[in-house]
Every structure is written in C-alpha cells, then in structure tokens.
Coordinates of C-alpha atoms in Angstrom, one line a residue:
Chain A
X1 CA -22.2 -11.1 -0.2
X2 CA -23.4 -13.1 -2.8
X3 CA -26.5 -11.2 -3.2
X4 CA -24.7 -8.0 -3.6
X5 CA -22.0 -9.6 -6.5
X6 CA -25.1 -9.8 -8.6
X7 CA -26.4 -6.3 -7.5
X8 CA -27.2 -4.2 -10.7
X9 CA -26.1 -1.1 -11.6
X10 CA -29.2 0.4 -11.1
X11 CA -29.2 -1.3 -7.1
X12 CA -26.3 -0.2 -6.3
X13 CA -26.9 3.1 -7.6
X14 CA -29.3 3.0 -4.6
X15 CA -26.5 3.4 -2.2
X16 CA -25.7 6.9 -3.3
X17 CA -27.4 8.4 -0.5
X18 CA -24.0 8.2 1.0
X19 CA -22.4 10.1 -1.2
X20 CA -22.1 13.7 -0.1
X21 CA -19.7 16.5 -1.9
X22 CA -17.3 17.5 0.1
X23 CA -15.9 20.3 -1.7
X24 CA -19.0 22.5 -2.7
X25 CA -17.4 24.7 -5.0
X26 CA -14.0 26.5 -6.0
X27 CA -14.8 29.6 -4.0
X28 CA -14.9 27.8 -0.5
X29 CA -11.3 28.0 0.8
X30 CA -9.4 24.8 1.0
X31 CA -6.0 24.3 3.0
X32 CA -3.9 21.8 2.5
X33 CA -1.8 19.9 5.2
X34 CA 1.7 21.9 5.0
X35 CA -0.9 25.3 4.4
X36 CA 1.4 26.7 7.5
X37 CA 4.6 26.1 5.4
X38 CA 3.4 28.5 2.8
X39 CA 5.1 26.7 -0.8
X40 CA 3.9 29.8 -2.7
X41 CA 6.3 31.9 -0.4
X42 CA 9.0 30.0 -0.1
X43 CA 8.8 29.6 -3.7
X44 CA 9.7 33.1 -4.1
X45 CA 12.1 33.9 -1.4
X46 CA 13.9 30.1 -0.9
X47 CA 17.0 29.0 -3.1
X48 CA 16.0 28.5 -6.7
X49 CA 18.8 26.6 -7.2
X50 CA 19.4 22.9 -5.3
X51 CA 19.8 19.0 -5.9
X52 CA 16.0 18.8 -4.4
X53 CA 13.0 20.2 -6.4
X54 CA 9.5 19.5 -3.9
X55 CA 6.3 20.5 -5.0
X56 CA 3.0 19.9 -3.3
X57 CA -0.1 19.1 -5.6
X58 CA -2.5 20.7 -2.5
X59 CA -6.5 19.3 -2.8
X60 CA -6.5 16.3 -4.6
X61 CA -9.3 14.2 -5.1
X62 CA -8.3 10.9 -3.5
X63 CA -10.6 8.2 -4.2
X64 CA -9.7 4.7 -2.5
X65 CA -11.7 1.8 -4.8
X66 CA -12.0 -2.0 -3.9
X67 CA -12.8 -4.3 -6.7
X68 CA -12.7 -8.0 -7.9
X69 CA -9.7 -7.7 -10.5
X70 CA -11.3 -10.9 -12.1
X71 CA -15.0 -8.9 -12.2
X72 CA -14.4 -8.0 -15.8
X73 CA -18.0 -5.8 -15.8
X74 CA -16.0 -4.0 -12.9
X75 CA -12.9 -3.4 -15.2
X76 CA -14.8 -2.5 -17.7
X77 CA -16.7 0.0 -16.1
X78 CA -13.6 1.8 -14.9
X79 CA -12.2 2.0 -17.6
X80 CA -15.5 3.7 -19.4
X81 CA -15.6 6.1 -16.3
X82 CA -12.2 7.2 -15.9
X83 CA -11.0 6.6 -19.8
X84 CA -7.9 4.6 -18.4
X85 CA -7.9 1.1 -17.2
X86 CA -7.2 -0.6 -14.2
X87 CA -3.5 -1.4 -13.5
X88 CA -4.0 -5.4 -12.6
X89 CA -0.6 -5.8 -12.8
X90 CA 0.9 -5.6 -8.7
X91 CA 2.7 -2.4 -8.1
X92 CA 2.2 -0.8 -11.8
X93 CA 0.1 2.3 -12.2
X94 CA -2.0 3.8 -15.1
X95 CA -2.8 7.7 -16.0
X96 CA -4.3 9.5 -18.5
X97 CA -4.4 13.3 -18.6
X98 CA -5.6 14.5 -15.0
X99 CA -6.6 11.0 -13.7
X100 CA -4.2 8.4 -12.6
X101 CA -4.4 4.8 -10.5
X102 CA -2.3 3.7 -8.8
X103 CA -2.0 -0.7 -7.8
X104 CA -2.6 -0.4 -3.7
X105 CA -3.1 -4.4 -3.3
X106 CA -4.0 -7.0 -5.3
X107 CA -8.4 -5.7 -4.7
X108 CA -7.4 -2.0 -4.1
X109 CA -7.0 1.1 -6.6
X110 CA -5.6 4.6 -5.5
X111 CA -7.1 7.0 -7.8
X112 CA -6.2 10.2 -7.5
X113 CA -8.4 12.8 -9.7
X114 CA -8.3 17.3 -9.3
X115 CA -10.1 17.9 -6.6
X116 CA -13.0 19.3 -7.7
X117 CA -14.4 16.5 -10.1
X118 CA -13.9 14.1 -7.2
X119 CA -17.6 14.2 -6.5
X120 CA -18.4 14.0 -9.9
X121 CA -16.4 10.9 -10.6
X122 CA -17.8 9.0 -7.5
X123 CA -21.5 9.6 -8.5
X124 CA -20.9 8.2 -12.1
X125 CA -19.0 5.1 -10.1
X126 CA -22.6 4.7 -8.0
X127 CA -24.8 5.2 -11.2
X128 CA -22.9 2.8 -13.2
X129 CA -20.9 0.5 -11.1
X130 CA -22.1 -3.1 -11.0
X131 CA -21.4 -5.7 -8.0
X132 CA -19.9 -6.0 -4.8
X133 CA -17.6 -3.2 -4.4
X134 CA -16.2 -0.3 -2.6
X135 CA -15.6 3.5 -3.2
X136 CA -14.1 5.8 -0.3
X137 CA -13.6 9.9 -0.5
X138 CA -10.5 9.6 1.4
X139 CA -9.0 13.4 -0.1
X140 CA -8.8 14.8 3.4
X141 CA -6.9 11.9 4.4
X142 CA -3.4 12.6 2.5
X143 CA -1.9 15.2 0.2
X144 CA 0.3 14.7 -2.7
X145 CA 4.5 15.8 -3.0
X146 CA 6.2 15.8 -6.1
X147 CA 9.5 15.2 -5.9
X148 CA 12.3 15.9 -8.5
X149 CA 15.8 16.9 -9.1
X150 CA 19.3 15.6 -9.8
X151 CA 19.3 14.4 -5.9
X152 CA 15.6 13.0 -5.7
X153 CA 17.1 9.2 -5.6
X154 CA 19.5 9.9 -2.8
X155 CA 17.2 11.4 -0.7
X156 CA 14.7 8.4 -1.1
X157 CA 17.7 6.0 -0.5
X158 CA 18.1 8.0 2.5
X159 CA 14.6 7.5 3.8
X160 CA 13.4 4.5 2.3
X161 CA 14.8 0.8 1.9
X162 CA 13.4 0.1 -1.5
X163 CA 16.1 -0.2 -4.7
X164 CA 15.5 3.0 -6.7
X165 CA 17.6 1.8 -9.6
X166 CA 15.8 2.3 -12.7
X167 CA 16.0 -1.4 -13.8
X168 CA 14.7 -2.1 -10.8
X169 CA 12.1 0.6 -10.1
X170 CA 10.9 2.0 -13.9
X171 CA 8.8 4.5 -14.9
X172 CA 5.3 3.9 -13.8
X173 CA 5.9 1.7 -11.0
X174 CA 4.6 2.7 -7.6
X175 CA 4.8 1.0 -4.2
X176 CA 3.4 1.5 -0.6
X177 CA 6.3 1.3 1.6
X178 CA 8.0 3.7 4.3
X179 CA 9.6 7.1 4.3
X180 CA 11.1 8.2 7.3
X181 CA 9.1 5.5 9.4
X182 CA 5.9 7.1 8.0
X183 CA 3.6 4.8 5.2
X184 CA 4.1 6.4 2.2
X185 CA 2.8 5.2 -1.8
X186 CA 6.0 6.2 -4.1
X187 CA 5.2 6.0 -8.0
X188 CA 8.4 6.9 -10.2
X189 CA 6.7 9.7 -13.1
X190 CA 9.9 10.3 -14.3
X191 CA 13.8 9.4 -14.5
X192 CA 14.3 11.8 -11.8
X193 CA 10.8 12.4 -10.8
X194 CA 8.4 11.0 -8.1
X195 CA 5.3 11.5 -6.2
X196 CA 5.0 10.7 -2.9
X197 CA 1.1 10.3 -1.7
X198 CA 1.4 10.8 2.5
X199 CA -0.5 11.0 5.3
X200 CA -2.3 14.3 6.3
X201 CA -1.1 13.5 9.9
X202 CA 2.4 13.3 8.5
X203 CA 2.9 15.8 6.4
X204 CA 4.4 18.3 8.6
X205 CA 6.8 15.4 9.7
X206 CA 8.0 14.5 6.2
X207 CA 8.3 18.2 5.3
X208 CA 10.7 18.7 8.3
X209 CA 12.3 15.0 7.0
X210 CA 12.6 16.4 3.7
X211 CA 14.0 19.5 4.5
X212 CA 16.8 18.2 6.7
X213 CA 17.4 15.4 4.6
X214 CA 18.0 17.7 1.4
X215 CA 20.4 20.1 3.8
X216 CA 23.2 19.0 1.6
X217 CA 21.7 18.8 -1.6
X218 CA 19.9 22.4 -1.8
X219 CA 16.2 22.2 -1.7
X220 CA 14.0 24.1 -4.2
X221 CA 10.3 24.7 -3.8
X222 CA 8.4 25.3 -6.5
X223 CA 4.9 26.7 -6.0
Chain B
X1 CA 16.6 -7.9 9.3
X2 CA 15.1 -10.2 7.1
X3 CA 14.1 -10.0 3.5
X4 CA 10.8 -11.3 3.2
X5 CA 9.2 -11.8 -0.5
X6 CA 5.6 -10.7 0.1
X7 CA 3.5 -13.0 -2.8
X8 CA 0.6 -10.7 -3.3
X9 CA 3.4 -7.3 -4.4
X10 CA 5.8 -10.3 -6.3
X11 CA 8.5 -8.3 -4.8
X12 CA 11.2 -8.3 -1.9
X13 CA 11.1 -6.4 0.8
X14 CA 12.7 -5.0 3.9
X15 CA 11.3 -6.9 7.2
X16 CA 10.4 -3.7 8.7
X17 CA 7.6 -3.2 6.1
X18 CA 5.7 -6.3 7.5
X19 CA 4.6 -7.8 10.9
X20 CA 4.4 -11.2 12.2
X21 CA 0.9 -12.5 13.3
X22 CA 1.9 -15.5 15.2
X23 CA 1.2 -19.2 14.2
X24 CA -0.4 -20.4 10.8
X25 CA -3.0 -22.7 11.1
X26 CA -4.9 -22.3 13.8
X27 CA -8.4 -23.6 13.0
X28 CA -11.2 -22.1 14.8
X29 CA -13.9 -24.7 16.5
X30 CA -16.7 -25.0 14.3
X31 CA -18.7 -25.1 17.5
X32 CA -17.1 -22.9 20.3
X33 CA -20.5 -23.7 22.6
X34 CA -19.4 -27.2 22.0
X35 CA -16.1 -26.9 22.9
X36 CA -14.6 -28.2 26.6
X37 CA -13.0 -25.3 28.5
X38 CA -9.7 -27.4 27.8
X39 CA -10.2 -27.2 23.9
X40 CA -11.4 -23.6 23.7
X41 CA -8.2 -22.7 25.6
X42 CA -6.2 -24.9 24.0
X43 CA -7.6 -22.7 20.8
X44 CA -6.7 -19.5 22.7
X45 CA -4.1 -19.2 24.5
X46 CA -1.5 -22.5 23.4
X47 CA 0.7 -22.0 20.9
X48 CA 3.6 -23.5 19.2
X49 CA 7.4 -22.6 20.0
X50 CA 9.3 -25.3 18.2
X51 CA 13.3 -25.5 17.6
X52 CA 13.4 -25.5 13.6
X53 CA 10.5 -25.3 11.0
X54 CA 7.9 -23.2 12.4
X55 CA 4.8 -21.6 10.3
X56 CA 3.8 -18.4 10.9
X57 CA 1.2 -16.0 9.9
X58 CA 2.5 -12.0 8.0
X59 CA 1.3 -9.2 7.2
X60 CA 2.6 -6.9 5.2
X61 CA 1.8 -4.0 7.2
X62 CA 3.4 -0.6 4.9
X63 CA 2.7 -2.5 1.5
X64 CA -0.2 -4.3 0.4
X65 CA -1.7 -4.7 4.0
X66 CA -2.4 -8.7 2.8
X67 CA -1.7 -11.3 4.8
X68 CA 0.3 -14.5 4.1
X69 CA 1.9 -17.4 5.0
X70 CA 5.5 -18.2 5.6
X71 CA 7.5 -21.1 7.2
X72 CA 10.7 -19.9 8.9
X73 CA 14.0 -22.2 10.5
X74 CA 14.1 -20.6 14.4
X75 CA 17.4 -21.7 14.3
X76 CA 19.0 -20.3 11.6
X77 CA 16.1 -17.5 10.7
X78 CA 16.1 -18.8 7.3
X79 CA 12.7 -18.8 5.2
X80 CA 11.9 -22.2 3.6
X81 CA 8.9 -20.7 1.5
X82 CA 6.0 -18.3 1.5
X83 CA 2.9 -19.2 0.1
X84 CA -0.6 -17.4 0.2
X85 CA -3.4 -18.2 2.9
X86 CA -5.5 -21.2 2.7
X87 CA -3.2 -22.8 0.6
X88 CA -0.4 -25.9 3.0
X89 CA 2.8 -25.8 3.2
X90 CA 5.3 -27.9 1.3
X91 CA 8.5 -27.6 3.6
X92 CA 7.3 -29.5 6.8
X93 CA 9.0 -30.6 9.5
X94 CA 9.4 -34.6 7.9
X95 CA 10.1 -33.6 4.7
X96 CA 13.3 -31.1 5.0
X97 CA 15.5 -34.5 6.1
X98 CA 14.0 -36.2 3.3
X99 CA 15.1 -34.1 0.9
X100 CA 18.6 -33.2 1.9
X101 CA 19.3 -37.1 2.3
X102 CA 17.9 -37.5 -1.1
X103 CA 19.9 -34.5 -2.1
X104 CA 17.2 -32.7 -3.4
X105 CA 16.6 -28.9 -3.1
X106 CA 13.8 -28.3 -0.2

C-alpha cells in the first residue's frame, strides 16, 4: 500500500494493460437499458403535454474513481484531465460542459463523461495519474434519467424520503439514496430539474415506477 | 423509523438507507493460533444485549456505503451520539448518570 502511494505516474501508467475500450466506435450499435421502451417513439406518439418531463441520456460514459481527497497531486491531476475539479465537499457535485462529478463518499467520485471519450479519459487518468488509486468503466452498469417538470418534486417525494425543498436540497447537490426501494444517486441540475443515475438491472422497474407514479401528473417523454 | 445522521454525508437520513452491523468494538486477537477455544469463541459468537446504552456498528448501506459508529438507548431507541470508526465513545454507560445528576447535557 505504501509502495503504491509513492507509485509515479509513469508506474502506474504500467497498469494500463487493463484498460480495454469498450465502445470501439460510433458505428457499433449500442442499446441502452429501457432500449425495449423505445423513448424516440413514445416521444412522438405519447402526451406532449404533462406535470412529468423524463428523458433518458442512453450510453454514458460512467467512470467510478477512488482517491485520497487529501492527495493534493491526485486533485490536481483531475482537475488538469477533466478541466473541472473534484467536489470535496460531501454530497456537492461539479460539471463543466460535457463532464460532470458527482461526491459518491468521502474517497469516491462519479464521473459521468459522453460515452465515447470514456476510453479516452481513462487512458489520460493511467498516463498521468499518480499514487494509490482506483478507476472503474462501470458505463454498462447504469444509465442516466433526466427528470423535469412542474411535478418532478412530487414524484420524488413520492418515491424517495429525502427533503427536496430547495433550501434544503439546492442546485448542484446530489445524494445516493433510494427510489422506489432501488439505490439511486439524485443530483438537483435545476429548480425543477434532476438526474437520476440507476441501475441497469433496475431500469425497467423505475420506468414502470415512474410511469405509474406520474399517472396523475401526465408524463412526457422527450427523445 | 429512526433518523440516523450519517457523519461521513453530514446529513440526516431515513433509517431505511442504512443497516446495523452489530456490536462496536470488537477487537480481533492479535494471535488467533494463540487463542483458547473459549477466547476465540468468546470473539465469535458472544455478543452484547444490554438494557440501555449499547454501541453498535452502521453502515450506510444506499448512501455513502461508510461505516460508523453509533451508541443507541434499547430502551427508549434514542441515539446518544455517532462518531466515526476508530475513534471511543463519549456517552458510556457511567457517564450518562453523571451528567444528568450534574445537570449537564450528555
């Protein structure tokens, strides 16, 4: 352990034999979890007016990073990789243009990136990453929902126990709790706007959740 | 339910976020080979079931996923304090009747 806190950049960079690409290029197909409930469709045939507005952001790249938050070469660094720094503070989050982190726990970073640089982004973290530290691929793992609308707050009162008041929950914040039973990480992007990363097991569960739970509300898909 | 502050999110929460690990404390031998079959069970299988302060051990199983410490009344469910791992408790069974017959907050 101690050996591998003062592991250079150039060591470390060693272990990139385990990095593979996972997405080889735009013209191999990808589907996302809810592929089956066709968002692009029911975009185009479903209400266009509701309290609910759900959108999927489909093939993410979901990197999962544990660091030392008092490493200040390994803040550094991400912050010189992904031009936005690490969010020490608990349950704050941090985005600049397409990449965003989110604060997981107090040694763990959810950064969520388009899918296609994901490989790109872990290779300059082995190349330049210093110390002890961890980087997962974990994209296949979950998918991403926006949610939005004049209702969005009661229908995450309705599934959640968290306080969604906007003193209590501001812009910016996220938090790892549960939605509908299922572990869910909820970051407010807007007054009325939030996005919900879930598990690719549950997604079909939390679309069925949501769609009941927006019955009387209205609920708008937006492709 | 119960509405336990986990100290690593600084933040509240809903008991159903988090799951209780048993007993705080619980050293392991340093020398298990050592160890009489009487002490190695005692290490294993014996565990605390007091009437009052007990300590346990939490997780916060949908949030941070960190563990923590926590000393809980099993009378009245009440939580004394939480306080990170490694660190000792400051509410103990002794000192609760001290403070409330010196009138001091516990």
């Amino acid at each position: 352990m101690s050996e591998m806190n003062n592991m250079t950049a150039a060591e470390s960079a060693a272990t990139k034999a385990a990095v593979m690409n996972q997405v080889p290029g735009p013209d191999v197909e990808g589907q996302s979890p809810l592929h089956h409930a066709d968002f692009a469709g029911l975009a185009k045939r479903g209400m266009q007016e509701g309290g609910i507005h759900l959108r999927e952001l489909a093939l993410l790249g979901h990197l999962t990073l544990r660091c030392d938050s008092s490493n200040h070469e390994q803040v550094a660094c991400v912050a010189a990789i992904l031009g936005v720094s690490l969010p020490l503070t608990p349950l704050t989050s941090a985005e600049k243009g397409a990449y965003s982190i989110r604060w997981m726990s107090p040694d763990e970073w959810l950064i969520l990136v388009p899918g296609l640089e994901a490989f790109s982004i872990e290779s300059q973290f082995r190349d330049a990453m210093p110390g002890h530290y961890s980087l997962v691929n974990s994209s296949g793992g979950s998918t991403v929902l926006m949610l939005s609308g004049d209702n969005a707050v009661e229908l995450l009162k309705k599934s959640t126990t968290v306080d969604w008041h906007l003193s209590e929950f501001p812009v910016g914040k996220v938090v790892s709790t549960l939605f509908a039973k299922s572990t869910a990480t909820i970051r407010r992007t807007g007054d009325q706007c939030f996005e919900l990363v879930i598990r690719r097991s549950f997604a079909d569960y939390i679309w069925l959740w949501i769609q009941d739970a927006s019955l009387e509300y209205g609920l708008v898909i937006k492709a | 339910m119960l509405h336990i502050y986990c100290p690593h999110c600084a933040e509240y929460r809903e008991e159903e976020e988090f799951h209780c690990a048993g007993q705080a404390h619980i050293a392991r031998p340093l020398d298990p080979e050592a160890c009489s079959d009487e002490e190695w069970g005692e290490y294993l299988f014996f565990r605390k079931n007091p009437r009052g302060l007990h300590h346990e051990l939490w997780v916060h199983a949908a949030g941070c996923r960190k563990f923590f410490n926590l000393t809980r009344d099993t009378q009245s469910y009440e939580i004394k304090e939480v306080y990170m791992i490694g660190e000792q408790p400051s509410v103990v069974a002794g000192s609760v009747q001290q403070t409330t017959a010196s009138g001091a907050k516990s």
